[in-house]
XYZ file of C-alpha atoms in Angstrom:
766
model
C 56.183 118.155 65.756
C 54.895 120.951 64.004
C 52.483 121.785 66.680
C 54.903 120.473 69.100
C 57.541 123.136 68.915
C 54.899 126.206 68.704
C 53.532 124.719 72.003
C 57.405 124.325 72.823
C 58.207 128.106 71.572
C 54.300 129.607 73.328
C 54.971 128.165 76.638
C 58.890 129.282 76.257
C 57.642 132.866 75.237
C 54.551 133.067 78.369
C 57.311 131.597 80.776
C 59.689 135.306 79.692
C 57.275 137.091 80.562
C 56.083 135.807 83.659
C 59.142 136.611 85.022
C 59.058 140.465 83.310
C 55.960 140.682 85.898
C 57.688 138.594 88.705
C 60.225 141.647 88.828
C 58.204 144.579 87.911
C 59.689 144.730 83.975
C 55.869 144.028 82.266
C 52.481 144.227 83.648
C 50.747 141.478 85.217
C 48.196 142.600 82.543
C 50.048 141.107 80.001
C 49.306 137.727 80.989
C 46.312 137.161 79.460
C 47.355 136.527 76.515
C 48.803 133.489 77.489
C 45.066 132.759 79.124
C 45.066 129.301 76.901
C 48.397 127.938 77.976
C 47.542 126.899 81.216
C 46.701 123.785 79.714
C 49.997 123.064 79.135
C 50.979 121.261 82.400
C 55.159 123.225 81.436
C 52.841 126.373 82.148
C 51.039 124.760 84.556
C 53.807 123.506 87.282
C 55.648 126.806 86.863
C 53.124 129.380 87.617
C 52.929 127.386 90.891
C 56.330 127.116 91.189
C 57.219 131.667 91.284
C 53.428 132.609 91.894
C 50.449 130.953 92.517
C 48.220 133.693 92.860
C 49.733 134.193 88.900
C 47.126 130.949 88.158
C 44.552 132.322 89.786
C 44.659 135.769 88.124
C 44.209 133.865 85.136
C 41.558 131.259 85.510
C 39.123 133.869 86.671
C 40.409 137.178 84.331
C 38.360 137.614 81.292
C 39.698 136.531 78.083
C 39.785 139.207 75.088
C 42.319 139.448 72.368
C 45.780 141.056 74.396
C 48.712 142.330 72.793
C 52.039 140.262 72.641
C 54.559 142.243 75.242
C 58.125 141.433 74.226
C 60.514 140.232 76.783
C 63.496 142.191 77.473
C 66.185 140.093 79.194
C 68.483 137.505 77.524
C 68.824 133.532 77.836
C 71.616 132.733 80.142
C 73.468 128.628 78.458
C 73.800 126.579 81.864
C 75.658 123.254 80.863
C 74.348 120.213 83.010
C 76.436 117.702 84.780
C 77.201 114.735 82.652
C 74.880 111.946 83.798
C 76.387 108.814 85.162
C 76.059 105.821 83.345
C 74.475 103.457 86.088
C 71.116 103.441 86.245
C 70.313 104.037 89.402
C 73.156 107.097 90.203
C 72.217 108.415 86.690
C 68.353 108.914 88.001
C 70.312 110.346 91.231
C 71.913 113.467 89.575
C 68.307 113.593 86.964
C 66.094 114.101 89.802
C 69.014 116.626 91.683
C 69.835 118.481 88.250
C 65.943 118.990 88.155
C 64.876 120.015 91.714
C 68.012 122.900 90.980
C 66.121 123.659 87.673
C 63.087 124.068 89.572
C 64.934 126.052 92.142
C 65.606 128.095 89.630
C 61.982 129.147 88.832
C 60.588 129.094 92.030
C 63.223 132.104 91.954
C 62.193 133.620 89.319
C 64.362 132.583 86.031
C 62.195 129.985 84.127
C 63.798 127.080 81.878
C 62.836 128.131 78.069
C 65.169 126.006 76.299
C 67.303 122.524 76.608
C 69.475 120.552 75.275
C 71.319 117.283 75.100
C 73.491 118.563 78.925
C 72.225 122.389 79.099
C 70.022 124.265 78.873
C 68.180 128.232 78.589
C 67.439 130.086 81.519
C 65.709 133.054 81.450
C 67.380 136.462 83.315
C 64.980 139.340 83.268
C 66.122 143.401 83.309
C 65.392 143.999 86.720
C 66.646 140.348 87.873
C 68.915 140.174 90.522
C 71.668 138.991 88.548
C 72.200 135.203 88.812
C 74.603 133.937 91.510
C 74.254 129.901 90.378
C 77.184 128.626 93.123
C 74.691 130.778 95.591
C 71.392 129.161 94.182
C 73.156 125.949 94.755
C 73.830 126.333 97.870
C 70.625 127.567 98.521
C 69.414 123.809 97.001
C 71.398 122.023 98.733
C 69.866 123.114 102.121
C 66.589 123.010 101.788
C 66.254 119.644 100.398
C 69.182 117.647 102.552
C 67.423 120.071 105.154
C 64.912 118.152 107.613
C 61.171 118.463 105.644
C 63.345 118.160 102.537
C 64.429 114.558 103.396
C 61.138 114.491 105.185
C 59.318 115.261 101.758
C 61.109 112.849 99.996
C 63.081 109.964 101.323
C 60.811 108.888 104.464
C 57.986 108.169 102.036
C 60.109 105.591 100.026
C 61.631 104.101 103.987
C 58.229 104.292 105.224
C 56.533 101.848 101.984
C 60.053 100.509 100.587
C 61.523 97.253 102.603
C 64.955 98.159 101.129
C 66.647 94.671 101.874
C 65.094 91.658 103.116
C 67.570 91.295 106.017
C 67.613 95.076 107.367
C 70.411 97.889 105.632
C 73.077 96.920 107.758
C 74.439 100.731 109.681
C 75.191 102.629 106.437
C 77.776 105.658 106.874
C 75.935 108.279 104.876
C 77.732 111.674 104.261
C 76.095 114.849 105.511
C 75.743 117.633 103.886
C 74.116 120.242 106.124
C 72.334 119.598 109.354
C 68.898 118.648 108.478
C 69.914 116.207 106.722
C 72.110 114.948 110.484
C 69.252 115.070 112.550
C 66.429 113.585 110.318
C 69.148 110.201 109.454
C 69.395 110.200 113.727
C 65.953 110.461 113.736
C 66.079 107.830 112.017
C 68.941 105.463 113.062
C 67.072 106.289 117.166
C 63.670 104.997 115.670
C 65.530 101.821 114.469
C 67.622 101.252 117.862
C 63.955 101.799 119.447
C 62.255 99.200 118.180
C 64.820 96.871 119.816
C 63.538 98.282 122.838
C 59.958 97.868 121.822
C 60.525 94.296 121.635
C 62.094 93.539 124.756
C 59.195 95.217 126.567
C 56.721 93.629 124.241
C 58.599 89.930 125.058
C 58.590 90.967 128.899
C 54.435 91.257 129.168
C 54.296 88.018 127.261
C 56.251 86.226 129.410
C 54.272 88.113 132.781
C 51.663 86.903 130.936
C 52.487 83.777 130.532
C 53.709 83.445 134.203
C 50.406 84.277 135.632
C 48.468 82.348 132.939
C 50.371 78.851 134.142
C 50.132 79.478 137.680
C 46.314 79.420 137.504
C 46.104 76.052 135.486
C 46.026 72.796 137.124
C 48.604 70.205 136.161
C 48.528 68.559 132.967
C 49.374 68.976 129.030
C 47.654 72.640 128.625
C 49.985 73.845 131.403
C 52.904 71.645 130.422
C 52.497 73.288 127.225
C 52.473 77.136 128.677
C 55.544 76.383 130.950
C 57.308 74.693 127.355
C 56.005 78.529 125.721
C 57.111 80.201 128.705
C 61.011 78.539 128.958
C 61.840 79.611 125.278
C 60.578 83.361 125.541
C 62.399 83.892 128.576
C 65.050 82.163 126.780
C 65.162 84.163 123.987
C 64.808 87.182 125.952
C 68.570 86.207 128.095
C 70.030 85.232 124.440
C 69.535 89.146 122.825
C 70.879 90.064 125.954
C 73.586 89.156 126.490
C 74.387 89.811 122.327
C 73.466 93.201 123.096
C 75.777 93.104 126.753
C 78.384 91.004 125.082
C 78.570 93.140 121.437
C 78.185 97.161 123.929
C 81.466 95.906 126.118
C 82.950 94.940 122.385
C 82.608 97.728 120.861
C 84.081 100.225 123.467
C 86.825 97.856 123.674
C 86.973 99.236 119.921
C 86.621 102.694 120.584
C 89.176 102.797 123.649
C 91.633 101.028 120.727
C 90.743 103.500 118.313
C 91.249 106.396 120.560
C 94.200 105.682 121.433
C 95.660 104.964 118.455
C 94.218 108.345 117.236
C 95.713 110.383 120.215
C 99.427 108.857 119.160
C 99.122 109.827 115.769
C 97.972 113.435 117.082
C 100.674 113.737 119.484
C 103.565 113.083 116.627
C 101.461 115.583 114.437
C 101.440 118.103 116.899
C 105.279 117.310 117.306
C 106.027 117.530 113.566
C 103.847 120.640 113.291
C 105.966 122.439 116.327
C 109.271 122.093 113.938
C 107.302 122.640 110.523
C 108.274 124.829 107.805
C 105.267 127.179 107.373
C 104.496 126.328 104.015
C 103.590 122.284 105.258
C 102.086 123.430 108.514
C 98.699 124.387 106.696
C 98.804 120.225 105.249
C 99.530 119.656 109.187
C 96.393 121.357 110.624
C 94.309 119.459 108.590
C 95.593 116.054 108.837
C 95.493 117.206 112.998
C 91.948 118.166 112.861
C 90.481 115.275 110.929
C 92.292 113.495 113.606
C 89.734 114.863 116.021
C 87.388 112.027 117.709
C 84.320 111.604 116.043
C 81.802 110.842 118.834
C 81.672 113.767 121.667
C 82.488 113.439 125.331
C 78.503 112.913 126.355
C 78.499 109.996 123.827
C 81.647 108.798 125.381
C 80.060 109.058 129.248
C 76.997 107.342 128.391
C 78.282 103.930 126.198
C 81.013 103.918 128.284
C 77.700 103.246 131.461
C 75.954 101.296 129.065
C 79.136 98.223 128.261
C 78.096 97.853 132.161
C 74.920 97.836 132.748
C 73.047 97.137 129.274
C 69.432 98.467 130.763
C 70.847 101.674 131.124
C 71.843 102.072 127.341
C 67.410 102.279 127.147
C 67.356 104.759 129.770
C 69.621 106.627 128.077
C 68.628 106.156 124.632
C 65.033 107.230 125.672
C 63.864 110.693 124.351
C 61.339 111.206 127.029
C 64.122 109.825 129.705
C 66.037 112.831 132.043
C 68.866 110.822 131.795
C 68.999 111.471 127.457
C 71.836 113.799 126.102
C 70.212 117.102 124.813
C 70.832 116.131 121.862
C 68.596 112.284 121.534
C 65.710 114.183 123.658
C 65.331 116.731 120.963
C 65.025 114.169 118.667
C 62.058 113.262 120.062
C 58.990 114.942 118.167
C 60.200 113.952 114.717
C 60.243 110.213 115.401
C 56.286 109.403 115.362
C 57.276 110.814 111.399
C 58.867 107.115 110.864
C 55.951 104.010 110.403
C 56.554 100.392 111.128
C 58.187 99.724 108.157
C 60.622 102.184 108.206
C 61.363 102.182 111.849
C 62.225 98.069 110.848
C 64.920 98.648 108.010
C 67.784 99.350 109.850
C 69.023 95.920 111.096
C 69.139 95.605 114.019
C 68.964 92.254 115.335
C 71.744 91.334 114.789
C 74.216 91.865 117.929
C 77.832 94.104 116.319
C 75.064 95.213 113.255
C 73.354 97.273 116.307
C 76.364 98.026 118.115
C 77.785 99.474 114.507
C 73.605 101.676 113.653
C 74.436 102.462 117.879
C 77.635 103.782 116.969
C 76.920 105.026 113.687
C 73.529 107.260 115.558
C 75.825 109.533 118.155
C 78.445 110.296 115.247
C 75.427 112.207 113.913
C 74.673 113.709 116.738
C 78.138 114.940 117.854
C 79.469 116.744 114.329
C 78.354 120.671 114.677
C 79.350 121.792 110.893
C 77.966 119.385 108.089
C 81.199 117.062 106.974
C 80.296 116.579 103.054
C 80.321 119.971 100.247
C 77.811 118.591 97.471
C 79.655 120.639 94.460
C 76.996 122.394 91.545
C 75.328 120.043 88.925
C 74.847 122.528 87.250
C 77.791 125.624 85.548
C 78.289 128.780 83.510
C 81.345 126.336 81.777
C 81.198 123.224 80.503
C 82.175 120.322 83.012
C 85.464 119.177 82.544
C 85.819 115.503 83.803
C 88.801 113.334 84.468
C 90.032 110.547 82.621
C 90.293 106.937 84.700
C 92.606 104.275 84.770
C 91.416 101.429 82.755
C 89.997 97.685 85.035
C 87.316 97.841 87.167
C 89.394 98.031 90.420
C 90.831 101.959 88.889
C 90.090 104.697 92.555
C 87.074 106.569 90.822
C 84.479 106.266 92.130
C 81.754 103.641 90.705
C 79.309 105.625 90.215
C 80.407 109.313 88.576
C 83.633 108.160 87.314
C 85.596 110.528 89.367
C 88.898 110.033 91.174
C 88.035 108.905 94.737
C 89.277 110.596 97.561
C 90.459 109.417 101.684
C 86.588 110.873 102.051
C 85.720 107.655 99.156
C 82.402 105.285 101.277
C 80.866 101.914 100.352
C 78.123 101.590 99.000
C 74.671 100.970 100.789
C 71.559 99.761 99.662
C 71.314 103.671 100.450
C 73.110 104.070 97.630
C 72.630 101.298 94.573
C 70.064 98.692 94.792
C 72.343 95.855 94.475
C 75.767 97.295 96.474
C 77.436 94.114 96.755
C 79.279 94.099 92.489
C 81.280 90.990 91.514
C 83.780 92.322 90.025
C 85.554 90.880 86.877
C 88.880 91.243 87.831
C 87.721 89.953 91.698
C 86.923 86.430 92.504
C 84.285 87.151 94.922
C 81.126 90.437 95.398
C 82.259 93.454 96.757
C 81.218 96.359 98.092
C 82.067 99.250 95.722
C 83.715 102.394 96.610
C 81.731 106.526 96.334
C 82.192 109.175 96.902
C 81.127 112.094 99.536
C 79.040 113.695 96.492
C 77.101 111.046 94.803
C 76.652 109.471 98.569
C 74.598 112.548 98.422
C 72.998 112.464 96.074
C 71.551 109.092 96.303
C 70.586 110.024 99.640
C 68.491 112.672 97.860
C 66.876 110.758 95.264
C 63.675 108.353 96.543
C 64.334 106.047 94.237
C 65.643 103.294 95.583
C 64.290 99.237 94.283
C 64.142 97.395 96.819
C 62.233 94.281 97.689
C 58.923 93.615 96.092
C 59.710 97.348 94.103
C 60.374 98.555 90.128
C 61.824 101.450 88.985
C 60.099 103.429 85.626
C 61.499 106.052 83.895
C 58.567 108.025 82.149
C 59.211 110.521 78.991
C 61.813 111.881 77.709
C 65.228 113.789 78.902
C 64.302 116.448 77.284
C 60.865 116.804 78.146
C 60.228 115.701 81.864
C 57.641 118.967 83.027
C 54.761 116.404 81.573
C 55.903 112.644 82.149
C 57.063 114.878 86.029
C 52.937 115.996 86.099
C 51.673 112.740 85.545
C 54.181 110.863 88.088
C 53.556 112.912 90.348
C 49.467 113.000 89.832
C 50.212 108.623 89.700
C 51.232 108.555 93.207
C 48.776 110.642 94.912
C 46.910 108.495 96.862
C 49.110 104.957 97.018
C 52.335 103.431 98.337
C 54.298 104.088 94.817
C 56.785 107.082 95.267
C 57.410 109.423 92.206
C 61.009 111.915 92.072
C 60.862 113.408 88.526
C 59.782 111.415 85.793
C 60.877 108.726 87.524
C 57.853 106.348 89.260
C 59.221 103.093 91.758
C 56.391 101.007 91.772
C 55.870 99.652 95.263
C 53.620 96.155 95.033
C 51.769 94.329 97.332
C 52.285 90.946 99.260
C 50.505 88.251 97.750
C 51.364 85.007 100.280
C 54.093 85.899 101.472
C 56.283 87.347 98.322
C 55.943 91.149 96.736
C 53.758 90.664 93.231
C 56.791 91.929 91.123
C 59.264 88.167 92.445
C 55.605 86.349 91.787
C 54.482 87.352 88.394
C 58.303 88.808 86.984
C 59.042 92.604 86.924
C 58.157 93.012 83.822
C 55.271 91.712 83.582
C 54.743 92.920 87.198
C 55.079 96.506 85.575
C 53.169 96.017 82.784
C 50.205 94.962 84.935
C 50.928 98.609 87.611
C 50.980 100.769 84.934
C 47.870 98.649 82.558
C 45.648 99.256 85.685
C 46.580 102.252 87.509
C 47.485 104.539 84.491
C 45.213 106.480 82.219
C 45.090 104.707 79.250
C 45.720 108.395 77.186
C 48.740 108.294 79.375
C 49.215 104.932 77.950
C 50.282 106.729 74.365
C 50.994 109.420 75.347
C 54.916 108.501 76.758
C 57.481 105.991 76.568
C 57.640 104.661 79.558
C 60.932 101.435 80.540
C 61.860 99.314 83.057
C 64.906 100.697 84.648
C 66.656 97.603 85.349
C 70.998 97.618 86.445
C 71.783 99.268 83.190
C 69.739 98.809 81.068
C 66.436 100.452 80.187
C 63.757 97.648 78.394
C 61.309 99.455 76.560
C 56.552 98.536 77.349
C 55.549 99.159 74.104
C 52.754 100.969 74.249
C 50.709 98.578 73.395
C 51.690 96.222 75.209
C 50.089 98.830 78.279
C 47.063 99.038 76.049
C 46.047 95.641 75.278
C 47.290 95.382 79.811
C 44.885 97.213 79.999
C 41.838 96.785 78.275
C 42.348 93.058 79.268
C 42.377 93.867 82.476
C 39.426 95.753 82.408
C 37.250 93.787 79.966
C 37.694 90.337 82.607
C 37.605 92.551 85.729
C 41.583 90.640 86.519
C 43.181 91.789 90.094
C 46.976 90.192 90.027
C 45.445 88.489 93.188
C 42.258 86.655 93.664
C 41.552 84.898 96.166
C 44.597 85.843 98.713
C 46.295 84.212 95.939
C 49.280 85.215 92.725
C 46.354 84.944 89.814
C 48.842 83.056 87.382
C 46.746 83.584 83.675
C 46.526 87.179 84.528
C 50.306 86.663 84.527
C 51.006 84.091 81.833
C 48.409 87.101 79.283
C 50.573 89.983 79.668
C 53.420 87.617 78.724
C 51.830 87.258 75.748
C 51.124 90.489 75.094
C 54.875 90.891 75.379
C 55.704 89.048 72.856
C 52.753 90.240 70.242
C 50.763 87.287 70.322
C 47.330 89.267 71.317
C 45.354 86.109 70.657
C 46.758 83.896 72.658
C 46.537 86.111 75.782
C 42.544 86.923 75.399
C 42.926 83.253 75.148
C 44.226 82.813 78.806
C 41.694 85.427 80.453
C 39.208 83.434 78.274
C 40.012 80.491 79.719
C 40.373 81.365 82.594
C 37.407 83.484 83.869
C 34.614 81.638 81.485
C 32.496 84.732 80.632
C 33.789 88.869 79.152
C 32.233 91.562 82.075
C 32.705 94.350 79.950
C 32.337 93.420 75.799
C 32.679 96.754 74.635
C 36.339 98.148 76.708
C 36.960 95.154 74.637
C 35.700 94.843 71.048
C 37.053 99.186 72.173
C 40.302 97.705 72.959
C 40.937 95.257 70.153
C 40.393 98.013 67.887
C 42.351 100.636 69.739
C 45.677 98.152 69.005
C 45.588 97.126 66.035
C 46.259 100.914 65.100
C 48.514 101.236 67.431
C 50.231 98.511 65.979
C 49.950 99.475 62.619
C 51.876 102.745 64.526
C 54.652 101.276 66.401
C 56.334 98.159 63.919
C 55.569 100.779 60.619
C 59.000 99.359 58.304
C 60.286 97.269 60.826
C 60.761 93.780 61.522
C 57.047 91.729 61.268
C 55.319 94.584 59.545
C 52.753 92.384 58.796
C 51.611 92.183 63.161
C 48.694 94.115 62.138
C 47.254 92.809 58.903
C 47.973 89.366 60.752
C 46.089 90.939 63.316
C 43.053 92.593 61.380
C 43.302 89.668 59.489
C 42.375 86.964 62.698
C 39.419 89.177 63.399
C 38.020 89.656 59.929
C 38.042 85.713 59.815
C 36.633 85.399 63.610
C 33.617 88.025 62.906
C 33.002 85.522 59.830
C 32.937 82.614 61.594
C 31.770 83.458 64.729
C 28.255 83.737 62.239
C 28.024 80.855 61.753
C 29.296 79.357 65.457
C 26.682 81.559 66.391
C 23.868 79.823 64.356
C 24.436 76.732 64.729
C 25.252 77.459 69.136
C 21.157 79.006 68.621
C 19.541 75.917 67.268
C 21.474 73.020 69.912
C 20.243 76.095 72.083
C 22.584 78.280 74.314
C 25.073 77.325 76.943
C 23.722 73.503 76.841
C 26.025 70.728 76.941
C 25.463 70.013 72.312
C 26.279 73.196 72.090
C 29.565 73.059 73.577
C 29.979 70.377 71.382
C 28.476 71.595 68.247
C 30.818 74.568 68.837
C 33.527 72.328 69.873
C 33.901 70.216 67.144
C 33.293 73.442 65.162
C 36.636 75.028 66.548
C 38.426 71.005 64.802
C 37.742 71.982 62.143
C 38.999 75.147 60.936
C 41.435 74.982 58.921
C 39.639 74.183 55.302
C 36.110 75.830 54.832
C 34.492 72.923 53.560
C 34.873 70.757 56.425
C 34.034 73.456 59.063
C 30.802 74.011 56.727
C 30.714 70.666 56.559
C 30.528 69.763 60.392
C 27.492 73.188 60.579
C 25.422 71.175 58.405
C 24.631 68.433 60.883
C 22.594 71.215 62.254
C 21.978 73.762 60.147
C 19.405 73.759 56.653
C 20.825 77.508 55.751
C 23.835 78.338 53.475
C 24.462 81.137 54.813
C 24.988 82.993 58.511
C 23.965 86.579 59.817
C 27.023 88.275 61.718
C 24.863 91.310 63.941
C 27.535 94.644 63.895
C 25.732 95.150 67.510
C 27.840 91.348 68.284
C 31.033 93.370 68.241
C 31.614 96.380 66.242
C 35.882 95.831 65.618
C 34.964 91.959 63.998
C 32.042 93.155 62.278
C 34.263 95.820 59.980
C 36.967 93.366 59.563
C 34.964 90.694 58.281
C 33.441 92.942 55.926
C 36.798 93.986 55.097
C 37.820 90.308 53.987
C 34.828 89.942 52.082
C 35.707 93.262 50.260
C 39.463 92.378 49.715
C 38.257 88.775 48.004
C 36.178 90.053 45.662
C 32.610 88.390 47.702
C 29.720 90.845 48.024
C 29.197 92.475 50.811
C 25.380 92.480 51.389
C 24.664 94.376 54.417
C 21.589 95.213 55.708
C 19.652 96.129 58.595
C 16.260 95.709 61.077
C 15.273 95.461 64.685
C 18.511 93.942 65.961
C 20.643 96.499 64.116
C 23.139 96.129 61.281
C 24.184 92.616 60.214
C 26.395 91.441 57.046
C 24.481 87.812 55.484
C 27.477 85.521 55.313
C 27.481 82.678 52.803
C 29.435 79.652 52.217
C 30.723 80.639 49.047
C 31.532 84.536 50.784
C 33.462 81.937 53.226
C 35.040 79.734 50.686
C 36.691 83.426 48.751
C 37.714 84.921 51.656
C 39.649 81.045 53.121
C 41.223 81.564 49.548
C 42.550 84.750 49.706
C 43.754 84.122 52.946
C 45.991 80.582 52.638
C 47.524 82.867 49.537
C 48.921 85.103 52.054
C 49.383 83.056 55.001
C 51.312 80.047 51.999
C 52.162 77.242 53.738
C 53.157 76.527 57.422
C 52.680 79.977 58.259
C 48.262 79.222 57.899
C 48.747 76.801 60.820
C 49.876 79.812 62.962
C 47.232 81.946 61.424
C 44.256 79.013 61.567
C 45.696 78.196 65.118
C 45.158 82.082 66.045
C 41.871 82.063 64.903
C 40.992 78.984 66.995
C 41.361 80.809 70.288
C 40.459 84.168 68.793
C 37.486 82.148 67.737
C 36.942 80.483 71.202
C 37.064 83.215 73.617
C 34.559 84.613 71.131
C 32.084 81.794 73.527
C 33.623 81.438 76.818
C 31.635 80.430 78.122
C 32.066 76.650 76.691
C 36.196 76.731 78.083
C 35.301 76.559 81.085
C 32.132 74.456 80.476
C 32.061 71.344 82.844
C 31.659 67.296 81.371
C 28.700 65.650 81.474
C 28.004 63.106 84.135
C-alpha cells in the first residue's frame, strides 16, 4: 500500500509539472526527472491527452539525474455529482464525469487527487482561470457531436442487438445539433432498410415469375407458383400496412395541429390582455406550442399518405425529390452496419410511422432542445428530497423532480426499461429527466441480447482500469467505456452464448479466455446486473483461464454450446476446483497443456490462501493443497500399476478404476495394488507435476514420514512406501474427521482420476 501511495504521489507531481511546461511555467527538460513515470498508465494516458509530443520526447531523451522542479500552481477542489443508484444510469454518469475530467486534462488542468465525491485539479500559474461551465459546454458539444457519437455509440449499435424485436421509436433529447444529425441518420438508415426489403421482394417476385414461365406443367412449376403467390401476398400485405398507417399518422398530425392552433389562439388572446409580469410565462407557453414538424416535412407526409410509393423517393438522399435535410444525411448512412439498421422496429406499421415522425421532428429542429447540467462543480451539489413511494414524480435515474419535458425510458436508456412497480398492477416504463436520457444516450454501456456488463477496478483509481478496458476491446466486438466492459457473446446454435451458459458463467469464461492472467489478479471484476454488483473472484477467474488453456477448451465446439465447460466454470465459482478439473478431463480425455495446468493450480492455491484469509471456509486453501498432496502420493502407485499392466490398455483401465474405488482406507488401496505389484514402494517423479510433487512432499513431512528424495536420469523423485501412505492417511483423517473424510476422499478421487484422463473416456471392450 505504501508503494502505491508513493507511485500516486509521483504521478500527481509529474502531472502538475507537465501542466507547468504546457503553459510555459517550467522548461521541458524538467520532465526528465519523471522519465520512469511513463510506465504508469495514468501518466502515459495523461500525456497522450495533453501533448503526445512529450511522450516521444521522454522516450528518446537521454536519462540522467535531473533536479526536481517544484510545481508553482494551486490545486482546485472540484465536487462530483452524486452517482445514481440505478446501475446502468450510474455507469452513464460515471462515464460522462470521467470523459469531462479527461477533457479538462487535455486542456491542461490535470486531475492530481481523488476522493469520495471530489477531485483536485491543478491550475498552473500561467494557465487561464478554469471556467467550469464553459468547459462543460465545450465537452458536451464535442461528446454529442456527430463524430463523438460515432466513436462512442455507433460501435454498440453495430455490434449489439439491444432488443430482440427492435426498439419502438425512442424519443431522445437532443443536446447538440450533431446529436440531431447522428440520430436522424440512424433513423433514416433503419427506414431505408424497409425500402431495401421491399425491393428485394420485388426482385424475388420477378425471378420466380421468370422461372415459373420456363417450366413445364408439373410439381416443380406448382411449387414455384405457390412460392410466387406467397411473395406477392407478403408484398401486398406490407405495402397495404404502411399505406394505412401513413394515412392514420397524417390524420393524427392534423388533429394535433388543430388542437395546438386552438390553444395558440387562446394564448394569444390572453397575451394581449396580460399584465407585464405574466407576459414572459405566456410567451414561453406560446413558444412551446410551435409545430414540431417543419413545413417541408408536413408537405412530404401529405403526399405520402395518398401514394405510399412516393415516400421512398422522398426519403432517398440520392433522389432530387428528397428535401435538403434528407440529402444532407447521405454521407453518414454508410456508417451504420446491418445490425444498426435493424435496431428499430420498422416491421410494425404504427411503429414505422412513429419512427418516421421522430426522424422528421429531429430534422425540423434548428437548435438543441435540452441542456445537460454540469456534473462537476466548485460547490457541493444539493439534491432535492423526493416524495416516498415508487410513483413519486421524480426521475427514475437520478431521483430529481420531473418537469413537463420528462421522457419515457427506452432501450437507449435502460437495458430493461419496463419496471414492475410495487404500487402498480403491471409493468410500465418509468419516466426519466432529459438530462439522464441524454447521458444514457452518450454512454455505450447498454446491455442487449447476449451481452453482459462488467465493471473493472475501483472508482477511486480508474485510470489503469480504463487503460486495460481500451486495450481489451481492440480488435473485438466488445465495447469499452471508462472502466466498464460490455462483453458481446457470439451466437451459438441460434442463441447468444451468454443466454446458453448464463450471464455470470459467460463473463467468467470470456474474461478467463481473453484477459491476460496478470490482469485478472490486478483488478477486481464485477458483473453488473440491474442494481447488483456480483463479484467475480480472482481465484475463479484464474481457474477459468487455467482450465480453458490446459484443455484447449472453447465455449462453442462443433457449432454447439460446450456444456461441460459451463459446468466446470460453475464449479469454479462454487470453490470446487477438483470437480471443475474432473468435468473437463471427462469431456476431453486428455490434457492439452499439462505444464499450464500444474503452474496454474499452484497459483490457484496461493490465490485461495490470499483471498479467503479470515473469511468463511478458512480451510479452503489447506484442503486444496491436501487433496493435491494425497493425489500426488497415490498417483505414484497408480502409475506404477499402470506401467506393469500396460499403459492405455483395457487392463490398465480396469486396474485404475479398481484403485479409484478403494481410496477410503490405505489398506484397501494397497491390497488392490498388490495384485499387480511385487514391491512395497513406488516413485513419484517431479517431472510428472511439480505442484503435486511439492504438496506430496509436504504431507510426508507433516505426517512424520521420511521424505526419501533422490535423482536419476528421469529427474528428481520421491520414494513412497506403504508405510508412508498409512502415516499420511492417519494424519489427514485426524484433520478431516467423520463425514468430512468422505467429502475429502471424494475430491481426491476426482483429482486422481483427472491425472489419468485417458481412462475416463476409454470405451469398454466388446
